[in-house]
Coordinates of C-alpha atoms (C1' of nucleotides) in Angstrom, one line a residue:
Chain A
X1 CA 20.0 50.2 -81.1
X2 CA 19.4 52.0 -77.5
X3 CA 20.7 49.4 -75.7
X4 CA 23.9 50.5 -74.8
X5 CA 22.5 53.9 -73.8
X6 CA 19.8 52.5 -71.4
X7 CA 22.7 51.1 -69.2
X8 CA 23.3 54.5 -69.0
X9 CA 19.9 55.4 -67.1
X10 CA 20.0 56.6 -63.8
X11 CA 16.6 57.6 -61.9
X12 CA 15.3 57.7 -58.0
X13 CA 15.0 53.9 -58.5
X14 CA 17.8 52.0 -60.4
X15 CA 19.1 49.9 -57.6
X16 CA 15.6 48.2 -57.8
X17 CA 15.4 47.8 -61.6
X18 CA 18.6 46.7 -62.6
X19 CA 16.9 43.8 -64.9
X20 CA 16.9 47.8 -66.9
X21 CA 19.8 46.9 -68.3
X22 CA 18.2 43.8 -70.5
X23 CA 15.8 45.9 -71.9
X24 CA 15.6 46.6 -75.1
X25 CA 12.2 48.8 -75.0
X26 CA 11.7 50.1 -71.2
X27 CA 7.9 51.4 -70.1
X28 CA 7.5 53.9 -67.9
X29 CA 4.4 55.9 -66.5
X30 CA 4.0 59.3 -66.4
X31 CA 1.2 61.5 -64.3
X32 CA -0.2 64.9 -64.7
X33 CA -1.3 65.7 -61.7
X34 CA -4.0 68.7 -61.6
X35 CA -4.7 70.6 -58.8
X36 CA -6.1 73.8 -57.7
X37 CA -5.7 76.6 -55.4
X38 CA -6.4 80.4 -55.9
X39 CA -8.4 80.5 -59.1
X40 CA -5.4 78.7 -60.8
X41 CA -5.3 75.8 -62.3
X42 CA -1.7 73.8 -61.4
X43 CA 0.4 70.5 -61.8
X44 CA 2.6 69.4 -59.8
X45 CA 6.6 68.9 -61.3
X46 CA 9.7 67.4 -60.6
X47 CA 12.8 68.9 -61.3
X48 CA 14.4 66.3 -63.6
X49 CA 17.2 64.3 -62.8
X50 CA 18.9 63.9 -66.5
X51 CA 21.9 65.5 -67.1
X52 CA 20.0 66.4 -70.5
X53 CA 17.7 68.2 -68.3
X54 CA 19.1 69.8 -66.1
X55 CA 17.3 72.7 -64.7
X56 CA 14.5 71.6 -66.5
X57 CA 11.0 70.4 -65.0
X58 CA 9.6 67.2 -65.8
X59 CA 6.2 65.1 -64.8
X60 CA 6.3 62.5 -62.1
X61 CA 6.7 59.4 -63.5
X62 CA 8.8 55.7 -62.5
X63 CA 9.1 52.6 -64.7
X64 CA 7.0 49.8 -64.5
X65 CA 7.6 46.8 -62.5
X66 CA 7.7 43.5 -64.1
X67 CA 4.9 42.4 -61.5
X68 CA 2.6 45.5 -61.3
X69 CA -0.5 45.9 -64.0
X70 CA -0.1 48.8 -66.2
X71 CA -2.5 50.6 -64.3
X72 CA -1.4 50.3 -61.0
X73 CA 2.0 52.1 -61.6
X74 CA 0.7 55.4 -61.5
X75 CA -1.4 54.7 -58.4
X76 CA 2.6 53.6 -56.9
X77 CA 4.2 57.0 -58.0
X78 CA 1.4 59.0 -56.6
X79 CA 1.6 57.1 -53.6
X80 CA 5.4 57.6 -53.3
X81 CA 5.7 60.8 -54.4
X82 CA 2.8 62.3 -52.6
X83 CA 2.0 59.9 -50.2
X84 CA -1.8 60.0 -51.5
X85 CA -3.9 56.6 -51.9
X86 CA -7.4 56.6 -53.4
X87 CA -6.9 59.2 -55.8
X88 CA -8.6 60.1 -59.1
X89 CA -6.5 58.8 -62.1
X90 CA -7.3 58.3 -65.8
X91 CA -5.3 57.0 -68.6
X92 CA -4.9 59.6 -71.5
X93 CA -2.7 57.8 -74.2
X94 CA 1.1 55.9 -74.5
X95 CA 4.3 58.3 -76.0
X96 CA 6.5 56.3 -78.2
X97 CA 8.6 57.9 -80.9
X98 CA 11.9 56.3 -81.3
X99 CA 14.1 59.5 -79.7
X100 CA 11.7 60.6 -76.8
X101 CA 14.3 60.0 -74.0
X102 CA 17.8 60.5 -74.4
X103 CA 18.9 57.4 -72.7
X104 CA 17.3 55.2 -75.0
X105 CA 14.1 53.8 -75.7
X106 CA 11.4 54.1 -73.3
X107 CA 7.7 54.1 -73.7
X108 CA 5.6 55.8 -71.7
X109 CA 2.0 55.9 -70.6
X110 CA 0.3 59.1 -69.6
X111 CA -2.0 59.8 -67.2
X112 CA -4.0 62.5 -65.8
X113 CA -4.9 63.0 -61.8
X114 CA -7.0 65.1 -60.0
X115 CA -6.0 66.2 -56.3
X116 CA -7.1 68.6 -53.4
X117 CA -4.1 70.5 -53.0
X118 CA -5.7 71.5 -49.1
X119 CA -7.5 68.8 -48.0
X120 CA -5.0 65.8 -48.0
X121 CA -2.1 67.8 -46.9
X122 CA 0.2 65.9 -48.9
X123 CA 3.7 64.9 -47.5
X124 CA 6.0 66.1 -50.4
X125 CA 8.7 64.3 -49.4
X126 CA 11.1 65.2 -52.3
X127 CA 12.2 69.3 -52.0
X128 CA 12.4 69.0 -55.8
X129 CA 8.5 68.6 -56.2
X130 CA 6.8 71.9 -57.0
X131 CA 2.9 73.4 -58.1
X132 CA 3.4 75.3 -61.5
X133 CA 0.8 77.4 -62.6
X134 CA -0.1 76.1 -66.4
X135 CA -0.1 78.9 -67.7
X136 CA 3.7 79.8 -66.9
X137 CA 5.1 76.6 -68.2
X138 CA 6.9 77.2 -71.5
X139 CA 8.9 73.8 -71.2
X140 CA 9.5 70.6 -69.8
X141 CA 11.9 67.6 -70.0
X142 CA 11.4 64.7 -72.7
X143 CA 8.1 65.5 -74.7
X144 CA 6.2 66.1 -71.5
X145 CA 5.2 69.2 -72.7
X146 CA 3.4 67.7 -75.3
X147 CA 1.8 65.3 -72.6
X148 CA 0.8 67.9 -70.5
X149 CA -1.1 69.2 -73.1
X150 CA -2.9 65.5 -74.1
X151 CA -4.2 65.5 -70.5
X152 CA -5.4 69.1 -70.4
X153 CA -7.4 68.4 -73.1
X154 CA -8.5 65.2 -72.1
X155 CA -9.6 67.1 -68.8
X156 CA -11.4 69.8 -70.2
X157 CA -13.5 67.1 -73.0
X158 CA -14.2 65.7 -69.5
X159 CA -15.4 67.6 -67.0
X160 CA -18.3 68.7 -69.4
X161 CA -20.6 65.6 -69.1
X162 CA -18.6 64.0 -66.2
X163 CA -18.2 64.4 -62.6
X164 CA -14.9 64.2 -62.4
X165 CA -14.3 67.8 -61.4
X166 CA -15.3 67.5 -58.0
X167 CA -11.5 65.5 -57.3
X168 CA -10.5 69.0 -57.2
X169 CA -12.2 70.5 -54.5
X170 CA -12.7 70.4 -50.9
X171 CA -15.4 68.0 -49.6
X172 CA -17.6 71.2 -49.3
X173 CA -17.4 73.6 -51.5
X174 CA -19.7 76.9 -52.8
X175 CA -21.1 77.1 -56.5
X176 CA -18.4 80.4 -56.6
X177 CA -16.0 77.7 -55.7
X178 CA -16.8 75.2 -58.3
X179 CA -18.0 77.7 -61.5
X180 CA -14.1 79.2 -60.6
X181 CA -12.5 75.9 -61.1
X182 CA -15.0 75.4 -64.4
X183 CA -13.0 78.3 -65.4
X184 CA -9.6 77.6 -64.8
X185 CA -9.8 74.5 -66.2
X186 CA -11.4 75.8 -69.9
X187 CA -10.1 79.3 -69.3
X188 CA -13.5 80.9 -70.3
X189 CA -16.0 83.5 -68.3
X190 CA -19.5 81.7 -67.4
X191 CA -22.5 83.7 -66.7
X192 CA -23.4 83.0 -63.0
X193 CA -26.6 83.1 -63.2
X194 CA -26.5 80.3 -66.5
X195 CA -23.8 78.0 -64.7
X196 CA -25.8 77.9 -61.4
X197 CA -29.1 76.9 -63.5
X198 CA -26.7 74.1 -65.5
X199 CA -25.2 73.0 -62.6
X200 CA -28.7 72.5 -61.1
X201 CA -30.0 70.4 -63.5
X202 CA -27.3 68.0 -63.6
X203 CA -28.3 67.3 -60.1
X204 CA -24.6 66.0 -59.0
X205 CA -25.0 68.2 -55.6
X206 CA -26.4 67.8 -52.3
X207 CA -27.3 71.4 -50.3
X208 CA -26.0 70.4 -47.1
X209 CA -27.6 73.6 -45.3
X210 CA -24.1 75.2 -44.6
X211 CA -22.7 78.7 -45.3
X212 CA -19.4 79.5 -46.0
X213 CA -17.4 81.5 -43.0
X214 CA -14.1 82.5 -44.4
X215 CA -15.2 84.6 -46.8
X216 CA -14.9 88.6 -46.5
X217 CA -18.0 88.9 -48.2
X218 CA -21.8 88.0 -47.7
X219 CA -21.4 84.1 -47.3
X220 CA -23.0 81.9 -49.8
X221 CA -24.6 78.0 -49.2
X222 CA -22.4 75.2 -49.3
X223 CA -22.3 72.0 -51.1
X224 CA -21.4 68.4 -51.3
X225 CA -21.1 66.0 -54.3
X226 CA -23.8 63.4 -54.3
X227 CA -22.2 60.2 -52.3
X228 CA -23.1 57.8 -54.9
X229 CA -21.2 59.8 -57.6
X230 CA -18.0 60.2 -55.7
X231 CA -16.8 56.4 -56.6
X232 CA -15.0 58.4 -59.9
X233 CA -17.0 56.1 -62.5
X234 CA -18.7 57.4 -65.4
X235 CA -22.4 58.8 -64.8
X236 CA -25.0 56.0 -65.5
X237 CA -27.5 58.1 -64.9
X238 CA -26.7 60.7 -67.6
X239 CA -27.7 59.0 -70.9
X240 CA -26.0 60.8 -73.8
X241 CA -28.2 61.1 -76.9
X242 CA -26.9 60.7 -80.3
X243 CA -26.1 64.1 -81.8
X244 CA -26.5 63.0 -85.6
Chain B
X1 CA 9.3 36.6 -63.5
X2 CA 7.7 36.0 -66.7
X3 CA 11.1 35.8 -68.9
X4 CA 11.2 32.4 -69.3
X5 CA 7.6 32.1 -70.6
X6 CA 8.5 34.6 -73.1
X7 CA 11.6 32.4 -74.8
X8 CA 7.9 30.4 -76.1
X9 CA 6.5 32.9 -77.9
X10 CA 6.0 32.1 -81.5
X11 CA 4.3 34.5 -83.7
X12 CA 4.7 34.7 -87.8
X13 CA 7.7 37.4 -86.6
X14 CA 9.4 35.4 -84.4
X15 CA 12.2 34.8 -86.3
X16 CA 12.9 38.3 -86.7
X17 CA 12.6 39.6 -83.0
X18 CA 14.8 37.0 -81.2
X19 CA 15.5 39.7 -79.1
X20 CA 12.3 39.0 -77.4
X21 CA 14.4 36.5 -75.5
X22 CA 15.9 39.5 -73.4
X23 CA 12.7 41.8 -72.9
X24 CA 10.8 41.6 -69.4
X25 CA 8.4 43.4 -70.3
X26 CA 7.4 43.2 -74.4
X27 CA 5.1 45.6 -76.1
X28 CA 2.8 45.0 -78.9
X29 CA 0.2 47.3 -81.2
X30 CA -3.3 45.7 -81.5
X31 CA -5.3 46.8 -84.1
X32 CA -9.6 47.0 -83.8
X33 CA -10.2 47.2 -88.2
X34 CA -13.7 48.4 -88.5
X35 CA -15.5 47.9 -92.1
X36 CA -18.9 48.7 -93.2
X37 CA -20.8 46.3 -95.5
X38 CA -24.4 45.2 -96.1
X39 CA -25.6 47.7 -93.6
X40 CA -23.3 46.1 -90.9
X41 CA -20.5 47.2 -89.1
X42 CA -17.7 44.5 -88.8
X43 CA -14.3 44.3 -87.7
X44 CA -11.3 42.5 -89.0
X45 CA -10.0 39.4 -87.4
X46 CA -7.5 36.5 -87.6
X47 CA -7.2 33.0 -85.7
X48 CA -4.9 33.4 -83.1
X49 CA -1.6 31.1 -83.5
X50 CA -1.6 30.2 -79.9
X51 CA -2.1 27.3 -78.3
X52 CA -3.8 28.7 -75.1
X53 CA -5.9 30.2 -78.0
X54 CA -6.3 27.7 -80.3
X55 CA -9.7 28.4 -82.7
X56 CA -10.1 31.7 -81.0
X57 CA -10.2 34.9 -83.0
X58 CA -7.7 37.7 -82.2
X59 CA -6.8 41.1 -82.9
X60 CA -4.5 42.4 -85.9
X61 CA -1.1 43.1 -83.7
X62 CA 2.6 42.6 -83.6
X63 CA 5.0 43.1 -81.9
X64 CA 7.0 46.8 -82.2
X65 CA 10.6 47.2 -83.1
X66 CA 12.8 48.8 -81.8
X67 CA 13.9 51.4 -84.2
X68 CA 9.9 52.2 -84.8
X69 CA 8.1 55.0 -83.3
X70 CA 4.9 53.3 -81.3
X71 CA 2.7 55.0 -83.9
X72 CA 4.1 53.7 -86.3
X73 CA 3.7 50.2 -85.9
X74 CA -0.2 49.6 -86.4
X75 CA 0.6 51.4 -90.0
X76 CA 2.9 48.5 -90.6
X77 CA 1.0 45.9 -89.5
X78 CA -2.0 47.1 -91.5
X79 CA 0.0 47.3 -94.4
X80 CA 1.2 44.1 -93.8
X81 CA -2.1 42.1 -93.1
X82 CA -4.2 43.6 -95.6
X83 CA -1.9 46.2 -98.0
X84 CA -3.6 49.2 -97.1
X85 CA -1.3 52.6 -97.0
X86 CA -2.8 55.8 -95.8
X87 CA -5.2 54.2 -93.7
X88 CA -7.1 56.2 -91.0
X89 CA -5.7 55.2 -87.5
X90 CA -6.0 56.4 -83.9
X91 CA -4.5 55.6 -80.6
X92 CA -7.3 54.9 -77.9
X93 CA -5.5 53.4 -74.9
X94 CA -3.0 50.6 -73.7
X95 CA -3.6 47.4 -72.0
X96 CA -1.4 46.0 -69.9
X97 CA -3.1 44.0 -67.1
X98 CA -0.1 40.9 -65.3
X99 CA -1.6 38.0 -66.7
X100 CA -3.3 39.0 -70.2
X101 CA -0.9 37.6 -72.4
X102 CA -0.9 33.7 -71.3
X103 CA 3.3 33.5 -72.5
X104 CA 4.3 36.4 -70.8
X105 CA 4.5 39.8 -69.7
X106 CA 3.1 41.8 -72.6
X107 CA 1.7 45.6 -72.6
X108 CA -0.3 46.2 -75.8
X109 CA -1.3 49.6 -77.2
X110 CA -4.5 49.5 -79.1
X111 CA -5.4 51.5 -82.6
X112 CA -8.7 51.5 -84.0
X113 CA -9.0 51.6 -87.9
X114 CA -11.4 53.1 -90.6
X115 CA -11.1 51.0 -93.9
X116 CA -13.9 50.5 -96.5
X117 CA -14.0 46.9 -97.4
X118 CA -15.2 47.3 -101.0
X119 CA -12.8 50.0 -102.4
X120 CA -9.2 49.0 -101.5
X121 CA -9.3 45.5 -102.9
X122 CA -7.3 44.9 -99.9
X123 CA -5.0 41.3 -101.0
X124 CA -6.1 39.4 -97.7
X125 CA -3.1 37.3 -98.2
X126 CA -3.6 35.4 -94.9
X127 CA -6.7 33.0 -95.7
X128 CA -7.2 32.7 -91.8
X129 CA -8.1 36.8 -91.6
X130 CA -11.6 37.3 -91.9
X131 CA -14.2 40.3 -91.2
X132 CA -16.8 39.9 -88.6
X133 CA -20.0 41.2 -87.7
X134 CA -19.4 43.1 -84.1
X135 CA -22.9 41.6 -82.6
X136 CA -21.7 38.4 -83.1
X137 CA -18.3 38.5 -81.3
X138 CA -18.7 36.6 -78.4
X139 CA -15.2 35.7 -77.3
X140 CA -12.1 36.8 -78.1
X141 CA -8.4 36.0 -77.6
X142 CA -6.4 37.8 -74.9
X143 CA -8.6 40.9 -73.6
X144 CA -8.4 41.7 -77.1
X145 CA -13.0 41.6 -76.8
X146 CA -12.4 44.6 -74.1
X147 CA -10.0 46.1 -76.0
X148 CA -12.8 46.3 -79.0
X149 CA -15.3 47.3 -77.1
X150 CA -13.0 50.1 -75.9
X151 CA -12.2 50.9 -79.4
X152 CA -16.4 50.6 -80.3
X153 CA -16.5 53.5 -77.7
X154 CA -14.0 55.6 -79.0
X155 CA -15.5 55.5 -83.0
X156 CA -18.8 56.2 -81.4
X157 CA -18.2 58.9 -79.5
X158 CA -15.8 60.2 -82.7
X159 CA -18.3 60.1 -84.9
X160 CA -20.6 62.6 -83.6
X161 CA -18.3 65.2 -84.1
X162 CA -15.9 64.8 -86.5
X163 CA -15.7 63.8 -90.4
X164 CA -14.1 60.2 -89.4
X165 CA -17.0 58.5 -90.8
X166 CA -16.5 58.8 -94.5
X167 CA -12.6 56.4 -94.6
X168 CA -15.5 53.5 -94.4
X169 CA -17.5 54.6 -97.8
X170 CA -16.7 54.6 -101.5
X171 CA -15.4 58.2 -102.6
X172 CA -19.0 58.6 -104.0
X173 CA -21.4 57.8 -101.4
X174 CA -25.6 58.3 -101.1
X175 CA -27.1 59.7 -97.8
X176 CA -29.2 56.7 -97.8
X177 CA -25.8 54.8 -97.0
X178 CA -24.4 57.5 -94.9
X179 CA -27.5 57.2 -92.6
X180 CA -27.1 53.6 -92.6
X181 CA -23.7 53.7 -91.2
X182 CA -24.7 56.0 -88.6
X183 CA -27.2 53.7 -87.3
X184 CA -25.1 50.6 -87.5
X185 CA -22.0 52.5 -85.6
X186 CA -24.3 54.5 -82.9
X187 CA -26.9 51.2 -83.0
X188 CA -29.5 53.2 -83.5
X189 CA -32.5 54.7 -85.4
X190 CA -32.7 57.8 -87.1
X191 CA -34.7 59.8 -88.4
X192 CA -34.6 60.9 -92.6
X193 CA -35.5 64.0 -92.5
X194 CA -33.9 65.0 -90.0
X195 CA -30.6 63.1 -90.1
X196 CA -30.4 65.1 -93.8
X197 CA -31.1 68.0 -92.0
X198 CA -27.9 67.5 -89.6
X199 CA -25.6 66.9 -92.3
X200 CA -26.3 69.4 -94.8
X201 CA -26.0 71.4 -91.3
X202 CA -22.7 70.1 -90.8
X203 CA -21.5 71.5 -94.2
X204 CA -19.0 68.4 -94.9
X205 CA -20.0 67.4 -98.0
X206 CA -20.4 68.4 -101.9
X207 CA -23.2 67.6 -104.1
X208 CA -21.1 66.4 -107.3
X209 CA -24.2 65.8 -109.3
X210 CA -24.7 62.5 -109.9
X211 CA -26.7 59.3 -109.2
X212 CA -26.7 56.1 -107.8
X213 CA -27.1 53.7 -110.8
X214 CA -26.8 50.4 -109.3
X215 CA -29.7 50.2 -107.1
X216 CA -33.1 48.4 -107.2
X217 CA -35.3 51.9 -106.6
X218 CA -35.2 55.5 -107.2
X219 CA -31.6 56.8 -107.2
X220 CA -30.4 59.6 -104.7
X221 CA -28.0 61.5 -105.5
X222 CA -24.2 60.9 -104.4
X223 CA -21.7 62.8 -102.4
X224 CA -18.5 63.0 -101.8
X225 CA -16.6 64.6 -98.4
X226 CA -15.2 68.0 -99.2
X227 CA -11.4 67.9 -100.4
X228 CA -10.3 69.6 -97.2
X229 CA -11.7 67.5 -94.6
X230 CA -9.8 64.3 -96.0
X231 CA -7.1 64.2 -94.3
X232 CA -8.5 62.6 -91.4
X233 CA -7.0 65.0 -88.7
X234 CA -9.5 66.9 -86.2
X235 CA -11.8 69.5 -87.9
X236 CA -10.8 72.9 -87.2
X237 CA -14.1 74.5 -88.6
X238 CA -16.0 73.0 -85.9
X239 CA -14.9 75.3 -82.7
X240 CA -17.1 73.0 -80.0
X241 CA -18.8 75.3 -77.1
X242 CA -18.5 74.7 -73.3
X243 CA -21.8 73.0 -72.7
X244 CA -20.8 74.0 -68.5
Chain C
dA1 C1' -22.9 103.8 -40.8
dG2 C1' -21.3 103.2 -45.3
dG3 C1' -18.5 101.1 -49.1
dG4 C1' -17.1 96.8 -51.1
dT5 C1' -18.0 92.3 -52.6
dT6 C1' -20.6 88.4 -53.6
dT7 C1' -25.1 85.9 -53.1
dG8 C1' -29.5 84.5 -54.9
dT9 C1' -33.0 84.7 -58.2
dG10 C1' -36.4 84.9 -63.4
dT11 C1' -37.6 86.1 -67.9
dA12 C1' -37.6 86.9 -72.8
dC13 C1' -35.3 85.7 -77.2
dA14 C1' -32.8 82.9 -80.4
dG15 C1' -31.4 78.6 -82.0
dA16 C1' -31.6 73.6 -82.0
dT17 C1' -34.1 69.3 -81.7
dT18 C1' -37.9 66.4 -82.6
dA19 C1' -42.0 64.4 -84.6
dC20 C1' -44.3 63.7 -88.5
dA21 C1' -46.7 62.7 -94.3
dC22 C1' -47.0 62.8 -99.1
dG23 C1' -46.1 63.0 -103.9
dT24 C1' -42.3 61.4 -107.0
dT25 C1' -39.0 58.3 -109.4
dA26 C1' -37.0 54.3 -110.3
dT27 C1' -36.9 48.8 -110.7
dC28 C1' -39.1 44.5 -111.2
dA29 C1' -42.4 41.1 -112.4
dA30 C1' -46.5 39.7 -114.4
Chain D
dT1 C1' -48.1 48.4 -119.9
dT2 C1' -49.3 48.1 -115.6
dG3 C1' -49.2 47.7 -110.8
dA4 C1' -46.4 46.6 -106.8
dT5 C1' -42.4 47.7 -104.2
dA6 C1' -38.9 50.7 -102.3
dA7 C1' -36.6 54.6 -101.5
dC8 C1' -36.1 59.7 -102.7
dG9 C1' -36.9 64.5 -101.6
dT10 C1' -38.9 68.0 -99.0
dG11 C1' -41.3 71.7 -94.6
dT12 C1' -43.6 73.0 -90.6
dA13 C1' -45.1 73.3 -85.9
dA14 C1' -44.1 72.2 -81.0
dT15 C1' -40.7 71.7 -77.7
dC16 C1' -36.4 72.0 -75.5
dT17 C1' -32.0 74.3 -74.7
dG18 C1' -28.8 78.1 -74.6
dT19 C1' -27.9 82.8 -73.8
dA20 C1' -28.2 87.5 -72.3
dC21 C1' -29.1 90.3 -68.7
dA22 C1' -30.3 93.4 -63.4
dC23 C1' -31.4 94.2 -58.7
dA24 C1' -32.1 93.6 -53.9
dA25 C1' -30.1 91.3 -49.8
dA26 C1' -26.2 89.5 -46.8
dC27 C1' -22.0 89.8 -44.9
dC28 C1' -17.2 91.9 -44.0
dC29 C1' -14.3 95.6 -43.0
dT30 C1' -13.0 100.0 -41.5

DNA sequence: AGGGTTTGTGTACAGATTACACGTTATCAA
DNA sequence: TTGATAACGTGTAATCTGTACACAAACCCT
């Protein structure tokens, strides 16, 4: 029984939740928070505070407060650790196995987030929080590898038919811009010419009659997502037929 | 602080989790059972033992252990409701909203369930567990109706895709019933011609050579799912495209 | 002024999806 | 045995979608 050991846990926030040591099962959050800056696909990381761990990276995440909906904690830790409100989130699934975390039983709850890296110029208060490029990341702490891996593929079944992509990017953005991130995110080449005509007839943009002007390059027409698609909700408007 | 309210709870395991006395925060597994019979899709329910709740229909769930890993539990409780091993089971997502458990702070993860009614002889041993057709279900206990119709999403968007269908027929199985499932999960009409078209497409099943023999008009022939697509995991055959 | 880089655009082919009809084979009841 | 009923088994043409592919123009930089 992990109660005992759960007396042992120690994180940014134990004064606050010392009703922790009544716990028999404890439930955490965890995020994975996507972002994107040259080309690259990233998440940001914490360097984890476990003496099992030391050294080793590990996803932002807190344990949930007995008066907070399930939710709502990852819209805390993002807050707190970023100092971002209104951001994209989506639950991907709930970690359980007996022995995930060394200090006893926890259970946690995954999710995925979508940021601008630029735009919000996010106070990262803690020195210990770092962009990792996905690709690079051969470990993390507990089994949030194996999380990670839940939310990238829950990101790329998404940003197919949804658009949830344009949490990514800059208000304004080109079509170079966006078929980039398209391919960071399922690590394929798209024909230009193809994506532009896709994109197109998804009609999720607005031209807003702008040109890029930091580019060393011949400028290309910028772009806005459609305002009544930016609340983050699933498309209405594109009805998916039955495949079968 | 919901602690006290959670000394109340009385459930058919209460005896054996007196521990619940100490939890904050408790976590349950809710299972969403799906069946197919007479051309209808239905789902497995029981009469909720609460008082808050009292003639309301509820969810298959219990609470987890603590030396059980989270996935494991909606295997036990399935075994335990209806005797069913090697059931098909999937996470979809956890529920956890402040107030959604009227006794108590309790975070439920849900599992939806592929069974076929006819073939297990399942030993209902509790008389007060009964299936359901899903257009009928007006009102359920708890959230447990959202977390259905959460679970309804999941098994339709699955079925598209992947072999999942087939744990709610007989080993041996017509297309005439296949197609009927289809329609009854996806709630809509297909067409014959072509729908044999897709599945023969599909290549998931084999022609064993035989007939129906128990049916009031010409007999089609039955099929059965290949060997190596039975064990219910993600088809690896089927390498999906980017559609971006 | 010229080299480098990216923009913007259309068409032809292949593959997939859809709509649609008729003769056949079985059961059932008279 | 006959006729009514119900589902089986099958193919083609029209349409839509996905893919492969090339060239002139715009801008930056030196």
């Amino acid at each position: 029984m992990p109660t005992e050991a759960l007396k042992k846990l120690k994180t940014a926030e134990s004064e606050k939740i010392s009703h922790l040591d009544y716990f028999n099962i404890a439930i955490s959050v965890d995020c994975v928070i996507f972002g994107f800056e040259k080309k690259e696909l990233k998440i940001l990381l914490i360097k984890s505070d476990l003496a099992e761990f030391a050294n080793k990276w590990s996803l932002l995440g807190d344990f949930i407060k007995p008066a907070e909906d399930l939710d709502s904690a990852p819209y805390r830790v993002l807050k707190q650790r970023t100092g971002l409100n209104d951001v994209f989130l989506q639950q991907v699934g709930s970690f359980g196995t007996i022995n995930r975390h060394p200090s006893g039983r926890v259970i946690t709850t995954a999710y995925y987030s979508l940021i601008n890296i630029k735009h919000h110029q996010m106070k990262i208060t803690d020195n210990e929080v770092h962009w990792h490029m996905i690709e690079t990341i051969k470990e993390l702490a507990f089994d949030h590898k194996q999380i990670m891996e839940a939310c990238l593929k829950r990101l790329r079944e998404q940003v197919v038919d949804e658009p949830v992509i344009f949490n990514l990017l800059p208000e304004k953005f080109s079509l170079r811009e966006l078929q980039d991130l398209y391919q960071a995110i399922l690590g394929i080449k798209l024909d230009r010419r193809n994506f532009r005509k896709k994109i197109a007839m998804k009609n999720w943009l607005d031209d807003i009659d702008e040109m890029e002007d930091d580019v060393p390059h011949r400028p290309g027409k910028l772009y806005k997502l459609k305002t009544d698609l930016k609340n983050n909700k699933p498309l209405k408007s594109s009805v998916k037929k039955a495949k079968v």
